[in-house]
PDB file of C-alpha atoms in Angstrom:
ATOM      1  CA  GLN A   1      -1.129  16.028   9.064  1.00  0.00           C
ATOM      2  CA  VAL A   2      -2.530  12.882   7.453  1.00  0.00           C
ATOM      3  CA  GLN A   3      -3.927   9.911   9.319  1.00  0.00           C
ATOM      4  CA  LEU A   4      -4.150   6.582   7.526  1.00  0.00           C
ATOM      5  CA  VAL A   5      -6.273   3.571   8.450  1.00  0.00           C
ATOM      6  CA  GLU A   6      -5.932   0.278   6.582  1.00  0.00           C
ATOM      7  CA  SER A   7      -8.619  -2.375   6.345  1.00  0.00           C
ATOM      8  CA  GLY A   8      -9.404  -5.521   4.403  1.00  0.00           C
ATOM      9  CA  GLY A   9      -6.743  -7.899   5.637  1.00  0.00           C
ATOM     10  CA  GLY A  10      -7.488 -11.456   6.594  1.00  0.00           C
ATOM     11  CA  LEU A  11      -6.823 -15.115   5.953  1.00  0.00           C
ATOM     12  CA  VAL A  12      -7.013 -16.500   2.434  1.00  0.00           C
ATOM     13  CA  GLN A  13      -5.894 -19.660   0.680  1.00  0.00           C
ATOM     14  CA  ALA A  14      -3.103 -19.608  -1.853  1.00  0.00           C
ATOM     15  CA  GLY A  15      -4.418 -18.540  -5.231  1.00  0.00           C
ATOM     16  CA  GLY A  16      -7.123 -16.408  -3.676  1.00  0.00           C
ATOM     17  CA  SER A  17      -7.661 -12.668  -3.628  1.00  0.00           C
ATOM     18  CA  LEU A  18      -7.940  -9.874  -1.106  1.00  0.00           C
ATOM     19  CA  SER A  19      -8.604  -6.187  -1.443  1.00  0.00           C
ATOM     20  CA  LEU A  20      -7.031  -3.746   0.981  1.00  0.00           C
ATOM     21  CA  SER A  21      -8.230  -0.205   1.551  1.00  0.00           C
ATOM     22  CA  CYS A  22      -6.526   2.731   3.182  1.00  0.00           C
ATOM     23  CA  ALA A  23      -8.677   5.662   4.236  1.00  0.00           C
ATOM     24  CA  ALA A  24      -6.983   8.999   4.767  1.00  0.00           C
ATOM     25  CA  SER A  25      -8.174  11.790   6.973  1.00  0.00           C
ATOM     26  CA  GLY A  26      -7.011  15.352   6.748  1.00  0.00           C
ATOM     27  CA  ARG A  27      -7.001  17.790   3.936  1.00  0.00           C
ATOM     28  CA  PHE A  28      -5.482  17.652   0.492  1.00  0.00           C
ATOM     29  CA  PHE A  29      -5.262  13.885   0.052  1.00  0.00           C
ATOM     30  CA  SER A  30      -4.610  14.444  -3.639  1.00  0.00           C
ATOM     31  CA  ASN A  31      -1.383  16.269  -2.747  1.00  0.00           C
ATOM     32  CA  TYR A  32       0.202  13.008  -1.663  1.00  0.00           C
ATOM     33  CA  ALA A  33       1.532  10.107  -3.641  1.00  0.00           C
ATOM     34  CA  MET A  34       0.652   6.885  -1.851  1.00  0.00           C
ATOM     35  CA  GLY A  35       2.370   3.591  -1.322  1.00  0.00           C
ATOM     36  CA  TRP A  36       1.867   0.136   0.103  1.00  0.00           C
ATOM     37  CA  PHE A  37       4.580  -1.688   2.031  1.00  0.00           C
ATOM     38  CA  ARG A  38       4.656  -4.988   3.857  1.00  0.00           C
ATOM     39  CA  GLN A  39       6.632  -6.585   6.638  1.00  0.00           C
ATOM     40  CA  ALA A  40       6.834 -10.299   7.305  1.00  0.00           C
ATOM     41  CA  PRO A  41       7.979 -11.698  10.661  1.00  0.00           C
ATOM     42  CA  GLY A  42      11.731 -11.424  11.037  1.00  0.00           C
ATOM     43  CA  LYS A  43      12.112  -9.431   7.826  1.00  0.00           C
ATOM     44  CA  GLU A  44      12.559  -5.784   6.962  1.00  0.00           C
ATOM     45  CA  ARG A  45       9.708  -3.702   5.661  1.00  0.00           C
ATOM     46  CA  GLU A  46       9.609  -3.883   1.868  1.00  0.00           C
ATOM     47  CA  PHE A  47       8.025  -1.854  -0.880  1.00  0.00           C
ATOM     48  CA  VAL A  48       4.977  -3.307  -2.629  1.00  0.00           C
ATOM     49  CA  ALA A  49       3.416  -0.615  -4.845  1.00  0.00           C
ATOM     50  CA  ALA A  50       3.033   3.131  -5.235  1.00  0.00           C
ATOM     51  CA  ILE A  51       0.710   5.477  -7.068  1.00  0.00           C
ATOM     52  CA  SER A  52       1.062   9.109  -8.049  1.00  0.00           C
ATOM     53  CA  ARG A  53      -1.111  11.962  -6.806  1.00  0.00           C
ATOM     54  CA  SER A  54      -3.492  11.784  -9.733  1.00  0.00           C
ATOM     55  CA  GLY A  55      -3.401   8.024 -10.046  1.00  0.00           C
ATOM     56  CA  GLY A  56      -1.944   8.254 -13.517  1.00  0.00           C
ATOM     57  CA  ASN A  57       1.333   6.556 -12.645  1.00  0.00           C
ATOM     58  CA  SER A  58       1.999   3.442 -10.613  1.00  0.00           C
ATOM     59  CA  TYR A  59       4.989   1.315  -9.774  1.00  0.00           C
ATOM     60  CA  TYR A  60       5.295  -2.217  -8.420  1.00  0.00           C
ATOM     61  CA  ALA A  61       7.834  -4.444  -6.805  1.00  0.00           C
ATOM     62  CA  ASP A  62       8.853  -7.266  -9.122  1.00  0.00           C
ATOM     63  CA  SER A  63       7.507  -9.807  -6.643  1.00  0.00           C
ATOM     64  CA  VAL A  64       3.922  -8.555  -7.054  1.00  0.00           C
ATOM     65  CA  LYS A  65       3.901  -7.231 -10.622  1.00  0.00           C
ATOM     66  CA  GLY A  66       1.038  -8.703 -12.597  1.00  0.00           C
ATOM     67  CA  ARG A  67      -0.750  -9.904  -9.459  1.00  0.00           C
ATOM     68  CA  PHE A  68      -1.371  -6.738  -7.432  1.00  0.00           C
ATOM     69  CA  THR A  69      -3.019  -3.502  -8.551  1.00  0.00           C
ATOM     70  CA  ILE A  70      -2.857  -0.196  -6.726  1.00  0.00           C
ATOM     71  CA  SER A  71      -5.514   2.443  -7.308  1.00  0.00           C
ATOM     72  CA  ARG A  72      -6.925   5.500  -5.610  1.00  0.00           C
ATOM     73  CA  ASP A  73     -10.120   7.514  -5.389  1.00  0.00           C
ATOM     74  CA  ASN A  74      -9.289  11.090  -4.453  1.00  0.00           C
ATOM     75  CA  ALA A  75     -12.952  11.944  -3.976  1.00  0.00           C
ATOM     76  CA  LYS A  76     -13.110   9.302  -1.244  1.00  0.00           C
ATOM     77  CA  ASN A  77      -9.614   9.939   0.168  1.00  0.00           C
ATOM     78  CA  THR A  78      -8.870   6.248  -0.258  1.00  0.00           C
ATOM     79  CA  VAL A  79      -6.141   4.130  -1.811  1.00  0.00           C
ATOM     80  CA  TYR A  80      -6.634   0.463  -2.628  1.00  0.00           C
ATOM     81  CA  LEU A  81      -4.518  -2.612  -3.176  1.00  0.00           C
ATOM     82  CA  GLN A  82      -6.142  -5.440  -5.088  1.00  0.00           C
ATOM     83  CA  MET A  83      -4.189  -8.636  -4.522  1.00  0.00           C
ATOM     84  CA  ASN A  84      -4.794 -11.635  -6.779  1.00  0.00           C
ATOM     85  CA  SER A  85      -3.107 -15.019  -7.107  1.00  0.00           C
ATOM     86  CA  LEU A  86      -1.873 -14.745  -3.565  1.00  0.00           C
ATOM     87  CA  LYS A  87       1.052 -16.865  -2.406  1.00  0.00           C
ATOM     88  CA  PRO A  88       2.132 -17.911   1.078  1.00  0.00           C
ATOM     89  CA  GLU A  89       5.132 -15.621   0.726  1.00  0.00           C
ATOM     90  CA  ASP A  90       2.741 -12.660   0.521  1.00  0.00           C
ATOM     91  CA  THR A  91       1.943 -13.202   4.199  1.00  0.00           C
ATOM     92  CA  ALA A  92       2.827 -10.006   6.063  1.00  0.00           C
ATOM     93  CA  VAL A  93       1.483  -6.944   7.771  1.00  0.00           C
ATOM     94  CA  TYR A  94       0.581  -4.488   5.030  1.00  0.00           C
ATOM     95  CA  TYR A  95       1.001  -0.755   5.583  1.00  0.00           C
ATOM     96  CA  CYS A  96      -0.112   2.185   3.524  1.00  0.00           C
ATOM     97  CA  ALA A  97       1.912   5.366   3.512  1.00  0.00           C
ATOM     98  CA  ALA A  98       1.722   8.903   2.150  1.00  0.00           C
ATOM     99  CA  THR A  99       4.513  10.999   0.698  1.00  0.00           C
ATOM    100  CA  ARG A 100       4.751  14.628  -0.313  1.00  0.00           C
ATOM    101  CA  PHE A 101       6.989  13.653  -3.206  1.00  0.00           C
ATOM    102  CA  GLY A 102       5.370  14.514  -6.514  1.00  0.00           C
ATOM    103  CA  THR A 103       5.961  11.122  -8.060  1.00  0.00           C
ATOM    104  CA  VAL A 104       5.983   7.478  -7.121  1.00  0.00           C
ATOM    105  CA  VAL A 105       8.801   6.477  -4.803  1.00  0.00           C
ATOM    106  CA  ALA A 106       9.800   3.119  -3.395  1.00  0.00           C
ATOM    107  CA  GLY A 107      11.958   4.027  -0.430  1.00  0.00           C
ATOM    108  CA  SER A 108      10.263   3.832   2.940  1.00  0.00           C
ATOM    109  CA  LYS A 109      12.326   6.766   4.197  1.00  0.00           C
ATOM    110  CA  ASP A 110      10.638   8.969   1.576  1.00  0.00           C
ATOM    111  CA  TYR A 111       7.209   8.535   3.131  1.00  0.00           C
ATOM    112  CA  ASP A 112       5.921  10.958   5.711  1.00  0.00           C
ATOM    113  CA  TYR A 113       2.841   9.270   7.170  1.00  0.00           C
ATOM    114  CA  TRP A 114       2.057   5.644   7.927  1.00  0.00           C
ATOM    115  CA  GLY A 115      -0.970   3.599   8.875  1.00  0.00           C
ATOM    116  CA  GLN A 116      -1.036   1.033  11.653  1.00  0.00           C
ATOM    117  CA  GLY A 117      -1.053  -1.947   9.289  1.00  0.00           C
ATOM    118  CA  THR A 118      -3.383  -4.819   8.489  1.00  0.00           C
ATOM    119  CA  GLN A 119      -2.488  -8.508   8.624  1.00  0.00           C
ATOM    120  CA  VAL A 120      -2.635 -10.618   5.474  1.00  0.00           C
ATOM    121  CA  THR A 121      -2.144 -14.355   5.888  1.00  0.00           C
ATOM    122  CA  VAL A 122      -2.010 -16.707   2.914  1.00  0.00           C
ATOM    123  CA  SER A 123      -2.268 -20.397   3.698  1.00  0.00           C
ATOM    124  CA  SER A 124      -0.785 -23.084   1.461  1.00  0.00           C
TER     125      SER A 124
END
């Protein structure tokens, strides 16, 4: 069992930056690939980024490529999402998730554990 708690959301102006964190409890954090998803009001949850167990591989949605960076610190049981050059369309609740798949995956159905989410609001 893995419990995930996101933090770092907030209100920022367009062009600004935010850094999200997701702290995992439970054993064997490094056994899980991790992902970030987001859900805007009235829209389906969508994939943002994923990182492999070791952190050596990552994958991004086209909409955030070049602006967002996912990373992890297995010693601290934490995964991060650095978000730069934020746009109003990035406004959403951001969720982190853990998967027992050995590689990065983008489908929400492939993830086993989810956090409660943190709100990110980007004003124009």
